[in-house]
mmCIF file of C-alpha atoms in Angstrom:
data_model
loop_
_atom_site.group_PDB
_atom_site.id
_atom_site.type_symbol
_atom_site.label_atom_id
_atom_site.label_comp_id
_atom_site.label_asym_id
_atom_site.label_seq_id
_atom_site.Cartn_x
_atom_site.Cartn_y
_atom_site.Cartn_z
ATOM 1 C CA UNK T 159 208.811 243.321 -91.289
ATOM 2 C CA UNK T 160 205.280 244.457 -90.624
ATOM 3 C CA UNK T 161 204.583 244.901 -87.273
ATOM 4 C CA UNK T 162 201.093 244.765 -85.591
ATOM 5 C CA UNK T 163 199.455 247.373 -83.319
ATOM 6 C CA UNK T 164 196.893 245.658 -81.143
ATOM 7 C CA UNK T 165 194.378 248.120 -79.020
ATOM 8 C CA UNK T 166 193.107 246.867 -75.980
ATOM 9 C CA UNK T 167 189.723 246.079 -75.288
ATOM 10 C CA UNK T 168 188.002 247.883 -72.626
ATOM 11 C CA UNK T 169 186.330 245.500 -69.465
ATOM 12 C CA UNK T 170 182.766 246.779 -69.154
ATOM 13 C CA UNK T 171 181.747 247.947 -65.879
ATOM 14 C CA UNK T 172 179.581 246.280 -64.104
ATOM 15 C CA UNK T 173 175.869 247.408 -63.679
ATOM 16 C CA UNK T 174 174.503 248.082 -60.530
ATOM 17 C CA UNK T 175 172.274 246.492 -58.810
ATOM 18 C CA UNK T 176 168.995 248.492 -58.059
ATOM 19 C CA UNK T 177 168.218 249.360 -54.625
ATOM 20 C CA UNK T 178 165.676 248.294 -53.003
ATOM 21 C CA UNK T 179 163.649 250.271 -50.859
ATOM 22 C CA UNK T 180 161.199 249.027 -47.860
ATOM 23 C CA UNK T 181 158.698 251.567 -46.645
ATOM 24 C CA UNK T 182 156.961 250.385 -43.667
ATOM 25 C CA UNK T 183 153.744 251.190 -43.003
ATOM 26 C CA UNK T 184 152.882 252.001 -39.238
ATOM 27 C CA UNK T 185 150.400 249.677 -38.031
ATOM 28 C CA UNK T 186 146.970 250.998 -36.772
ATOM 29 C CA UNK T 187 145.165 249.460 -34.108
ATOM 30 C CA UNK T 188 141.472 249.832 -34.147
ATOM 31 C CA UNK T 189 140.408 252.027 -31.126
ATOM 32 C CA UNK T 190 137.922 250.396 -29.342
ATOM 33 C CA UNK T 191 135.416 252.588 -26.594
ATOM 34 C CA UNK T 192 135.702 252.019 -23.018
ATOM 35 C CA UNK T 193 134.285 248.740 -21.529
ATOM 36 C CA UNK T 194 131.407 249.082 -19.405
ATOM 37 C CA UNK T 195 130.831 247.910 -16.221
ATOM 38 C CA UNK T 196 128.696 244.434 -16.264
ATOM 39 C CA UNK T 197 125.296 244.513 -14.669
ATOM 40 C CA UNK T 198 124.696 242.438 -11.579
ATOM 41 C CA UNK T 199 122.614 239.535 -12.221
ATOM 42 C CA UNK T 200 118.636 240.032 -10.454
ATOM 43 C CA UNK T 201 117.925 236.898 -8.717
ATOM 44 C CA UNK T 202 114.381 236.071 -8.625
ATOM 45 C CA UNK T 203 112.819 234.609 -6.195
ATOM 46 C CA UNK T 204 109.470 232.436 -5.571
ATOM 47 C CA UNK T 205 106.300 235.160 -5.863
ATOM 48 C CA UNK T 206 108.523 238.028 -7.253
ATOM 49 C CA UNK T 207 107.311 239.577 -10.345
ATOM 50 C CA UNK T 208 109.765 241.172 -11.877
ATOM 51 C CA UNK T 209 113.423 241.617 -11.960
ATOM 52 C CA UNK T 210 114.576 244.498 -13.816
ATOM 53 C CA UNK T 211 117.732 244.921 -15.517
ATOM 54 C CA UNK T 212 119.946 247.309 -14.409
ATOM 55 C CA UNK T 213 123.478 248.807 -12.742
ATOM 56 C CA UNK T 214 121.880 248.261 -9.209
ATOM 57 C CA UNK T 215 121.774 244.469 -7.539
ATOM 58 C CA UNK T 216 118.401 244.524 -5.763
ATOM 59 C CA UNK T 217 118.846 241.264 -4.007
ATOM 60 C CA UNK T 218 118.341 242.340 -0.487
ATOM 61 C CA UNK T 219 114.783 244.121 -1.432
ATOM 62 C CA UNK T 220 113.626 240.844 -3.446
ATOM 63 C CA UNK T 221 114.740 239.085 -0.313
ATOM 64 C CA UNK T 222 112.387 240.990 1.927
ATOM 65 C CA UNK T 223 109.910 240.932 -0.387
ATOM 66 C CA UNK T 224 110.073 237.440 -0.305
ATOM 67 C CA UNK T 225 109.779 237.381 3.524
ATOM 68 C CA UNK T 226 106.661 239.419 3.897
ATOM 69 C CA UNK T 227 105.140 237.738 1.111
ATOM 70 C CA UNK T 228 105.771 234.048 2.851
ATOM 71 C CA UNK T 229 105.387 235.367 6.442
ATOM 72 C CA UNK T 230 101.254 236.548 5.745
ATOM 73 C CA UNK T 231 100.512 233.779 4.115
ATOM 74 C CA UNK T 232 101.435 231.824 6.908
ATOM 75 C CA UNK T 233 99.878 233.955 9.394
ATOM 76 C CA UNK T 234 96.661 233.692 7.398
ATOM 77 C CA UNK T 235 96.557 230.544 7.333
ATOM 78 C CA UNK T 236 97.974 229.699 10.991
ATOM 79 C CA UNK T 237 95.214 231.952 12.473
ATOM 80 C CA UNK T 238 92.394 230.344 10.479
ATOM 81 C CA UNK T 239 93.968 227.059 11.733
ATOM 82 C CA UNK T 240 95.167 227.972 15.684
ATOM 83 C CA UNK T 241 92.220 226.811 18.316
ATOM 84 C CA UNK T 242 91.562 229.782 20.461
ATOM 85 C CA UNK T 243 92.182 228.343 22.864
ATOM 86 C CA UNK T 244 95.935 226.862 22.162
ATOM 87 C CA UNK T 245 97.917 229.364 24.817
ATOM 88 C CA UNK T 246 101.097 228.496 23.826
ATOM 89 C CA UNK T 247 100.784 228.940 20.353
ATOM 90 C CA UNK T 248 98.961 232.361 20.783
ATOM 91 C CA UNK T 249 101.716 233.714 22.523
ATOM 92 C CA UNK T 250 104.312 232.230 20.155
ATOM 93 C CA UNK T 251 102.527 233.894 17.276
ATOM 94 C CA UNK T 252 102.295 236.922 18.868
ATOM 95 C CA UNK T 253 106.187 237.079 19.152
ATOM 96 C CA UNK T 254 106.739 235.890 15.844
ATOM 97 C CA UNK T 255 104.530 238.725 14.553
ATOM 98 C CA UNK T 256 106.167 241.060 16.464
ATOM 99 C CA UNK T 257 109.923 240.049 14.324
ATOM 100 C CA UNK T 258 107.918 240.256 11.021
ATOM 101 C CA UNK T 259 106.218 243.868 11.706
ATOM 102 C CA UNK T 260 109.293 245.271 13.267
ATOM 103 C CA UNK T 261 111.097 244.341 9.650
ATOM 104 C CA UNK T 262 108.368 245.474 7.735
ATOM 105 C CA UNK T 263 108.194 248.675 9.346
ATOM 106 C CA UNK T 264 111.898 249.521 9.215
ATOM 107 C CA UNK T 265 111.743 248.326 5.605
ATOM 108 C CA UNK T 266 109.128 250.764 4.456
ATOM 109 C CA UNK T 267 110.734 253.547 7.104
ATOM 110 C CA UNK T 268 113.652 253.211 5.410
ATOM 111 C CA UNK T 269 111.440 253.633 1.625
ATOM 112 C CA UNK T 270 109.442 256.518 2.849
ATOM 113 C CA UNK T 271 112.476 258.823 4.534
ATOM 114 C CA UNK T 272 115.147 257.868 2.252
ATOM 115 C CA UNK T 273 114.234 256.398 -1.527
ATOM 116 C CA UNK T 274 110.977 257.873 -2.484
ATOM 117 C CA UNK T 275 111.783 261.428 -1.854
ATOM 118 C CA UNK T 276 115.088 260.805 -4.091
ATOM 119 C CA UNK T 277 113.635 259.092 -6.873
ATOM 120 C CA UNK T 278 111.268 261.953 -6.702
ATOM 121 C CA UNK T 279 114.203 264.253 -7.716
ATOM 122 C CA UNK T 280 115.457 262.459 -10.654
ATOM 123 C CA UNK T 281 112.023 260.807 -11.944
ATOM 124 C CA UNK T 282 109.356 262.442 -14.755
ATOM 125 C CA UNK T 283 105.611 263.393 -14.167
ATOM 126 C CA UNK T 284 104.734 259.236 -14.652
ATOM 127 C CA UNK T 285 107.417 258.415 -12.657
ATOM 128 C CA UNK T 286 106.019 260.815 -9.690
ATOM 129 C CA UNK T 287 102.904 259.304 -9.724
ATOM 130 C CA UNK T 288 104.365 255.773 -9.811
ATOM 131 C CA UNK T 289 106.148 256.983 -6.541
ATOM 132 C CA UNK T 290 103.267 258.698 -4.895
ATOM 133 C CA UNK T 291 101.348 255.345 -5.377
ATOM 134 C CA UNK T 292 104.120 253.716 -3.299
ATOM 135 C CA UNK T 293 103.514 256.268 0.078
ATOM 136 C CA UNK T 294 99.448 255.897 -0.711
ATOM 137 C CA UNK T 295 99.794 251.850 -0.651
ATOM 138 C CA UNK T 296 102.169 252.312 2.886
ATOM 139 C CA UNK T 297 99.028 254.177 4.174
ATOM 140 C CA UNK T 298 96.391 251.871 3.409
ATOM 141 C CA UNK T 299 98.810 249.103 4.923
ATOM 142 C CA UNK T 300 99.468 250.352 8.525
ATOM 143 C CA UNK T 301 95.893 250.857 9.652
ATOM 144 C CA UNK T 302 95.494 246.665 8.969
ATOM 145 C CA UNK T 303 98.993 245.685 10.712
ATOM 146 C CA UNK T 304 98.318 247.927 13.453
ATOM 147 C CA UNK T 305 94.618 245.563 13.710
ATOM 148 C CA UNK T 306 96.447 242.400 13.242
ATOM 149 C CA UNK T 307 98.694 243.258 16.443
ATOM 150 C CA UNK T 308 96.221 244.005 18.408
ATOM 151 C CA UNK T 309 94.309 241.230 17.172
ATOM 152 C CA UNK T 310 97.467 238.908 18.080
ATOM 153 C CA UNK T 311 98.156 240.764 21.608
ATOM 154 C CA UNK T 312 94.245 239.717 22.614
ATOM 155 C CA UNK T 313 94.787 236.208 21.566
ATOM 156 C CA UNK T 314 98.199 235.927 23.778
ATOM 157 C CA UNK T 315 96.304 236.868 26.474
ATOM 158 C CA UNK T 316 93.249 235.212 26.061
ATOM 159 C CA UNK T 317 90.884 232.626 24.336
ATOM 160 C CA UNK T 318 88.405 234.899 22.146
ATOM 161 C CA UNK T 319 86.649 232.885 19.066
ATOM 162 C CA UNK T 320 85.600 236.170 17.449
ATOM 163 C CA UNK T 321 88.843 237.921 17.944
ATOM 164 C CA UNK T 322 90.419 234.596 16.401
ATOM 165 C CA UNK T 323 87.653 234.921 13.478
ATOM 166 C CA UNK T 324 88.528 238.817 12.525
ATOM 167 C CA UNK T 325 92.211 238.420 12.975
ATOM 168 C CA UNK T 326 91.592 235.565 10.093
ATOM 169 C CA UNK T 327 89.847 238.181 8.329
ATOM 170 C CA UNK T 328 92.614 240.853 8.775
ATOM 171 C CA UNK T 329 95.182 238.760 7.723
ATOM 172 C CA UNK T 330 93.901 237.955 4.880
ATOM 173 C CA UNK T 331 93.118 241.312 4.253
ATOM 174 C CA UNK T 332 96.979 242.194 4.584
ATOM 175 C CA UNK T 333 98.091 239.410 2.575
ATOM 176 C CA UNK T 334 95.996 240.967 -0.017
ATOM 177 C CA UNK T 335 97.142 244.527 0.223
ATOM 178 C CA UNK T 336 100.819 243.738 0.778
ATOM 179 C CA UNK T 337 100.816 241.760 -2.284
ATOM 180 C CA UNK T 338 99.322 244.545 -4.166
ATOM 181 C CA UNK T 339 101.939 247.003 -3.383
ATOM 182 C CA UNK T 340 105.056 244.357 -4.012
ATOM 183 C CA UNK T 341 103.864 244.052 -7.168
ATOM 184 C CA UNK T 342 103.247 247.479 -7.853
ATOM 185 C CA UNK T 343 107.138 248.447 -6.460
ATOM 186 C CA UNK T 344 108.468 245.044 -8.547
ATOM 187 C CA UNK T 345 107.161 246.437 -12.278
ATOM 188 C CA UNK T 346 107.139 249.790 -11.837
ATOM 189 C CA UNK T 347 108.733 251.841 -8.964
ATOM 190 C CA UNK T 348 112.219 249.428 -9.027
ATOM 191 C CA UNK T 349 112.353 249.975 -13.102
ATOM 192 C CA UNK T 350 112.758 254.015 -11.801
ATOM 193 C CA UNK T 351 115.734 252.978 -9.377
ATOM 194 C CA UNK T 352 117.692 251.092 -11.788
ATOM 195 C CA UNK T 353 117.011 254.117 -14.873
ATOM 196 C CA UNK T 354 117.976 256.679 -12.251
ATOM 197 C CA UNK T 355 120.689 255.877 -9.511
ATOM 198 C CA UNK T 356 123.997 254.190 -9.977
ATOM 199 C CA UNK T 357 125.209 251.112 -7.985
ATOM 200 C CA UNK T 358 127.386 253.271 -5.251
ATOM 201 C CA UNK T 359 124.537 255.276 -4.853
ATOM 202 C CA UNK T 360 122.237 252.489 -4.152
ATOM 203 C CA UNK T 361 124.709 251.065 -1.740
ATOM 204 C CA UNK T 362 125.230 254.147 0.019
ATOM 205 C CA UNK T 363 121.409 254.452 0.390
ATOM 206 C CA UNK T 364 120.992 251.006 1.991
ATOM 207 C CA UNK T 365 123.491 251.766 4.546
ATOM 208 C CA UNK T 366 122.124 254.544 5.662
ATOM 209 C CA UNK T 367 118.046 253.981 5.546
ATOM 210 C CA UNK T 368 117.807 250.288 5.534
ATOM 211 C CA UNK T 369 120.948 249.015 7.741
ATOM 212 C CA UNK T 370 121.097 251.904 10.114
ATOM 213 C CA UNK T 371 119.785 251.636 13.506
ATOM 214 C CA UNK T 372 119.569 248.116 13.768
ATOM 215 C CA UNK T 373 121.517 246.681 17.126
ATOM 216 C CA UNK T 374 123.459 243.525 16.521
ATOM 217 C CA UNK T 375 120.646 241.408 18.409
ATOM 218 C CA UNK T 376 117.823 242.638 15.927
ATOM 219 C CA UNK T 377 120.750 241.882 12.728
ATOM 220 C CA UNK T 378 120.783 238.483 14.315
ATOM 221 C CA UNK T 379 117.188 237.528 14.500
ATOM 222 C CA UNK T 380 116.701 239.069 11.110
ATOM 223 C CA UNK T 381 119.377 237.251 9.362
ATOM 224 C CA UNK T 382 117.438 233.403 9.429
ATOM 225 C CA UNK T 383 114.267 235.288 9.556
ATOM 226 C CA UNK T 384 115.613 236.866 5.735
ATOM 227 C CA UNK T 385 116.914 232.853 4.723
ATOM 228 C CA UNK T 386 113.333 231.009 6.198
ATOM 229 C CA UNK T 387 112.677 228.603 3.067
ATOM 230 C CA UNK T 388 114.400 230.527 0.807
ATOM 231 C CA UNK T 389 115.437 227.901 -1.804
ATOM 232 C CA UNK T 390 119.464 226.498 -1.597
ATOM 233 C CA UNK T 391 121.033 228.052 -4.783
ATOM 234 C CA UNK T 392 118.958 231.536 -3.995
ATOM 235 C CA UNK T 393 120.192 231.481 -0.468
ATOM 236 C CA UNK T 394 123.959 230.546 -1.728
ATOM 237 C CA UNK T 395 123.585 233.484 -4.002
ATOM 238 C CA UNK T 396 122.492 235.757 -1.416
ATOM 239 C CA UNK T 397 125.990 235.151 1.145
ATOM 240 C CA UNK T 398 127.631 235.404 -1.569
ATOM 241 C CA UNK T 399 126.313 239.542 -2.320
ATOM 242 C CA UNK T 400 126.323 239.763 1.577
ATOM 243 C CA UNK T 401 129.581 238.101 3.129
ATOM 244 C CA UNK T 402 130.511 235.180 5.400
ATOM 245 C CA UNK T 403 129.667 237.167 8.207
ATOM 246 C CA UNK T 404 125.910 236.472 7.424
ATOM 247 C CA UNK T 405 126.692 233.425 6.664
ATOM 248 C CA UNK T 406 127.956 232.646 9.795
ATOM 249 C CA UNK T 407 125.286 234.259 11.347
ATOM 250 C CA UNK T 408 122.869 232.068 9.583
ATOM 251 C CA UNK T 409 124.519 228.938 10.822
ATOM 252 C CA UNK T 410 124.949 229.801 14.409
ATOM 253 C CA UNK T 411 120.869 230.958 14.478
ATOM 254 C CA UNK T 412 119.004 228.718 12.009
ATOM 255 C CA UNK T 413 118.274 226.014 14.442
ATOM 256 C CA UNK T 414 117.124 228.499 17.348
ATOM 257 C CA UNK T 415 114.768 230.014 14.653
ATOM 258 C CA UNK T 416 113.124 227.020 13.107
ATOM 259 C CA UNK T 417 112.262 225.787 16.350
ATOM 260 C CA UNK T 418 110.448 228.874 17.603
ATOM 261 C CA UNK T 419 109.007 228.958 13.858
ATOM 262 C CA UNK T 420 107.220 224.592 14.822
ATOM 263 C CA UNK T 421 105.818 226.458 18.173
ATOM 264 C CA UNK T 422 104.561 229.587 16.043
ATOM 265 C CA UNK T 423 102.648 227.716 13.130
ATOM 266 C CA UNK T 424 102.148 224.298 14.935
ATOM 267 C CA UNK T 425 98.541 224.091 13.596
ATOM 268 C CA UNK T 426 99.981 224.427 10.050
ATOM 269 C CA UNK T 427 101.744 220.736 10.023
ATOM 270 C CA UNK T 428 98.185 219.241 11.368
ATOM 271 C CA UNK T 429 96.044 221.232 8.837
#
């Protein structure tokens, strides 16, 4: 009997599987410099120009600019058209001239005492003489306010044709060299502020040579003084860099002011 001898068959192993291995690559974000701060937007208004780019809002010097600007032209004009002999309107004149050189004079105090002598720090040789035009135009202004005040105070008092006649002449005169110098400070001395001084600076300076000093009585005749015929989306954008205090102000005083304004520059609305 033959007997057969079977050898088993090995199972394979199984292969393994190969592993798989997931690197992860960190993620870079792109570094990106520091914002900077926005620059205010320069409002322009009717007469100004220019209105430099810059970190400082000059708003509240455009807005005097404005004022001086529309106030002699109106005086010019009033005193060629006021009679001599019209009393009343004289002697409302001569008050309302009073308001505009008491801002004026602050205004350029404030210029003289406090700005020009620190731009002069911080400026080059062109720059210098940019600012020493400024304090040479303030010089050749005063001697022809301080004639068109007296020229005013004689009129309130009394009828005089010729002083009438020469006050025209002043005025006009004043007009002329006022407008001069805005423009001058407009395209050249307000391009130094804004390459120069920073925003807090600029703020800091108002408050102390421009808003100092003033009593809340002169801040409250100013205020609609400031807003006379400035157009409706200037003046919105002007409380809105000032505050509703102003605002206010303006509301409560408008009326008051406008209708010593008719008794100033009656003559106007018949010429």
């Amino acid at each position: 009997m033959t007997t057969t001898s079977t050898t088993p068959t090995p199972t394979p192993m199984p292969m393994p599987m190969p592993t798989t291995v997931t690197t992860t690559v960190p993620t870079r974000t792109p570094s990106r410099a520091p914002a900077l701060p926005a620059w205010p937007e320069q409002l322009r208004f009717p007469g100004q120009t220019a209105a430099h780019p810059g970190p400082v809002d000059m708003t509240m010097m455009y807005v005097m600019h404005h004022a001086f600007r529309r106030d002699l032209a109106a005086f010019a004009a009033a005193a060629a058209a006021t009679p001599a002999q019209a009393r009343t309107t004289w002697r409302a004149l001569a008050a309302r001239w009073e308001l505009f050189a008491a801002a004026l004079h602050h205004h350029h105090t404030g210029e003289d005492t406090g700005l020009w002598p620190l731009l002069l720090e911080r400026t080059d040789e062109v720059g210098r003489a940019t600012l020493q035009a400024m304090e040479d135009e303030h010089a050749e202004i005063d001697p022809i306010l301080s004639a068109c005040s007296a020229g005013f105070a004689r009129l309130a008092s009394q009828a005089d044709d010729d002083a009438r006649a020469g006050l025209a002449i002043r005025l006009t005169a004043a007009k002329s060299s006022l407008g001069r110098h805005l423009e001058h400070e407009e395209t050249e001395a307000i391009a130094i502020i804004q390459q120069v001084m920073t925003a807090q600076e600029w703020h800091d300076l108002e408050e102390t040579h421009f808003r100092s000093g003033l009593r809340t009585a002169e801040v409250l005749a100013l205020v609609p003084w400031a807003m006379h015929r400035v157009p409706a989306p200037l003046r919105r954008s002007v409380f809105a860099t000032t505050g509703r205090p102003h605002h206010l102000m303006w509301l409560v005083t408008r009326r008051s002011f406008e209708q010593r304004e008719r008794a100033a520059f009656a003559y106007l609305d018949q010429a």
